Amino acid sequence: MSTPYSDPYPPSHGGPAGQSSPTGTEPAGAPNPFSKESGFFSALTDLRFTKFVTPKVVSVVYVLMAVAIAIGLLMWTIIAFATMATGDGEASAILIGLVMLVAGPIVALLYLVLARVSLEGMVAVIRIAEDVAAIRRR
């Protein structure tokens, strides 16, 4: 005897596609507290912390961090040239300035990588929380 569906999880017949609940106990239009469709300000003012703000602002935070790192690198470069210029031609001042010019971009890149990895970790944890909440609702 064969089953009508080869899929182990046949589609629900509770309503239009994507509108019925996975468990069948919630109404078709029940709000999902972990939904990504909730607005930024509603998530920001959610005092029960059932909605997450981080996925909505992570790209803005990353751009702001990249801009701050770029400004820091620009200031570091200016200081490196000032160090070389005010050294009165001394080899030590020129050497320090050159080391600063070489080390500055490397340090800036490391900070940018650290910022990116940190933000990706935060987003991953939040996605795990959303997935666990979705599994719990089934």
Tab-separated table of C-alpha atoms in Angstrom:
chain	number	residue	atom	x	y	z
A	1	MET	CA	0.000	0.000	0.000
A	2	SER	CA	1.465	3.346	-0.985
A	3	THR	CA	0.918	6.679	0.648
A	4	PRO	CA	-0.497	9.580	-1.360
A	5	TYR	CA	2.489	11.774	-0.433
A	6	SER	CA	6.124	10.873	-0.863
A	7	ASP	CA	7.003	13.871	1.313
A	8	PRO	CA	7.165	12.835	5.016
A	9	TYR	CA	5.646	16.227	5.896
A	10	PRO	CA	2.605	16.661	3.668
A	11	PRO	CA	1.197	20.154	3.261
A	12	SER	CA	-1.453	21.233	5.726
A	13	HIS	CA	-5.011	21.658	4.480
A	14	GLY	CA	-5.869	24.377	6.987
A	15	GLY	CA	-5.827	27.265	4.533
A	16	PRO	CA	-3.829	28.973	1.829
A	17	ALA	CA	-0.163	28.081	1.531
A	18	GLY	CA	1.951	29.677	4.214
A	19	GLN	CA	-1.104	30.846	6.184
A	20	SER	CA	-1.867	27.857	8.377
A	21	SER	CA	0.003	27.126	11.560
A	22	PRO	CA	2.372	24.148	11.726
A	23	THR	CA	0.588	22.672	14.744
A	24	GLY	CA	-2.941	23.468	13.721
A	25	THR	CA	-3.675	24.920	17.174
A	26	GLU	CA	-3.093	28.562	16.316
A	27	PRO	CA	-5.360	30.557	14.033
A	28	ALA	CA	-4.085	31.191	10.523
A	29	GLY	CA	-3.318	34.858	11.199
A	30	ALA	CA	-1.750	34.457	14.650
A	31	PRO	CA	1.107	36.906	15.216
A	32	ASN	CA	4.568	35.420	15.357
A	33	PRO	CA	6.631	37.186	18.040
A	34	PHE	CA	9.878	36.086	16.375
A	35	SER	CA	8.754	37.217	12.955
A	36	LYS	CA	11.199	39.244	10.903
A	37	GLU	CA	8.311	41.358	9.605
A	38	SER	CA	7.838	43.237	12.883
A	39	GLY	CA	8.826	46.869	12.658
A	40	PHE	CA	12.003	48.370	14.014
A	41	PHE	CA	10.289	50.603	16.565
A	42	SER	CA	7.919	47.883	17.740
A	43	ALA	CA	10.925	45.615	18.316
A	44	LEU	CA	12.794	48.442	20.021
A	45	THR	CA	9.939	49.133	22.435
A	46	ASP	CA	9.192	45.455	23.144
A	47	LEU	CA	9.796	45.240	26.895
A	48	ARG	CA	9.319	41.456	26.954
A	49	PHE	CA	12.233	41.012	24.512
A	50	THR	CA	10.299	38.677	22.227
A	51	LYS	CA	11.344	40.597	19.100
A	52	PHE	CA	14.936	41.081	18.051
A	53	VAL	CA	16.403	44.400	16.917
A	54	THR	CA	19.891	43.173	16.017
A	55	PRO	CA	19.078	41.683	12.582
A	56	LYS	CA	17.473	44.976	11.595
A	57	VAL	CA	20.383	47.222	12.598
A	58	VAL	CA	23.428	45.007	12.114
A	59	SER	CA	24.255	46.340	8.646
A	60	VAL	CA	24.030	49.945	9.853
A	61	VAL	CA	26.239	49.154	12.849
A	62	TYR	CA	28.788	47.469	10.572
A	63	VAL	CA	28.920	50.486	8.252
A	64	LEU	CA	29.322	52.843	11.233
A	65	MET	CA	32.130	50.689	12.618
A	66	ALA	CA	33.849	50.611	9.209
A	67	VAL	CA	33.590	54.405	8.955
A	68	ALA	CA	34.995	54.809	12.479
A	69	ILE	CA	37.891	52.469	11.646
A	70	ALA	CA	38.572	54.390	8.419
A	71	ILE	CA	38.611	57.701	10.309
A	72	GLY	CA	40.978	56.178	12.860
A	73	LEU	CA	43.253	54.963	10.058
A	74	LEU	CA	43.230	58.422	8.478
A	75	MET	CA	44.180	60.019	11.798
A	76	TRP	CA	46.899	57.375	12.303
A	77	THR	CA	48.306	58.165	8.852
A	78	ILE	CA	48.350	61.905	9.600
A	79	ILE	CA	50.153	61.230	12.882
A	80	ALA	CA	52.675	59.014	11.056
A	81	PHE	CA	53.485	61.779	8.572
A	82	ALA	CA	53.647	64.345	11.383
A	83	THR	CA	56.074	62.104	13.260
A	84	MET	CA	58.319	61.885	10.215
A	85	ALA	CA	58.082	65.633	9.545
A	86	THR	CA	58.819	66.793	13.093
A	87	GLY	CA	61.759	64.454	13.591
A	88	ASP	CA	64.200	66.950	12.028
A	89	GLY	CA	65.450	64.277	9.666
A	90	GLU	CA	66.406	61.862	12.419
A	91	ALA	CA	66.427	58.260	11.279
A	92	SER	CA	64.468	57.109	14.327
A	93	ALA	CA	61.559	59.482	13.629
A	94	ILE	CA	61.431	58.453	9.979
A	95	LEU	CA	61.594	54.774	10.928
A	96	ILE	CA	58.794	55.177	13.487
A	97	GLY	CA	56.670	56.988	10.902
A	98	LEU	CA	57.243	54.270	8.310
A	99	VAL	CA	56.382	51.539	10.812
A	100	MET	CA	53.195	53.425	11.649
A	101	LEU	CA	52.325	53.680	7.939
A	102	VAL	CA	52.796	49.947	7.456
A	103	ALA	CA	51.148	48.847	10.713
A	104	GLY	CA	48.139	51.182	10.450
A	105	PRO	CA	46.307	49.412	7.607
A	106	ILE	CA	47.076	45.999	9.102
A	107	VAL	CA	45.625	46.997	12.468
A	108	ALA	CA	42.613	48.624	10.774
A	109	LEU	CA	41.962	45.451	8.793
A	110	LEU	CA	42.190	43.341	11.954
A	111	TYR	CA	39.693	45.626	13.704
A	112	LEU	CA	37.338	45.415	10.729
A	113	VAL	CA	37.555	41.611	10.718
A	114	LEU	CA	36.968	41.521	14.484
A	115	ALA	CA	33.931	43.794	14.125
A	116	ARG	CA	32.510	41.669	11.314
A	117	VAL	CA	33.028	38.366	13.146
A	118	SER	CA	31.480	39.793	16.327
A	119	LEU	CA	28.403	41.024	14.477
A	120	GLU	CA	28.062	37.737	12.592
A	121	GLY	CA	28.220	35.889	15.911
A	122	MET	CA	25.442	38.032	17.349
A	123	VAL	CA	23.251	37.497	14.294
A	124	ALA	CA	23.927	33.745	14.369
A	125	VAL	CA	22.858	33.507	18.012
A	126	ILE	CA	19.668	35.424	17.264
A	127	ARG	CA	18.886	33.227	14.260
A	128	ILE	CA	19.394	30.169	16.452
A	129	ALA	CA	16.948	31.649	18.982
A	130	GLU	CA	14.403	32.306	16.220
A	131	ASP	CA	14.788	28.768	14.866
A	132	VAL	CA	14.455	27.213	18.327
A	133	ALA	CA	11.319	29.277	18.949
A	134	ALA	CA	9.878	28.090	15.629
A	135	ILE	CA	10.656	24.464	16.518
A	136	ARG	CA	9.100	24.919	19.971
A	137	ARG	CA	5.888	26.256	18.403
A	138	ARG	CA	5.460	23.088	16.271
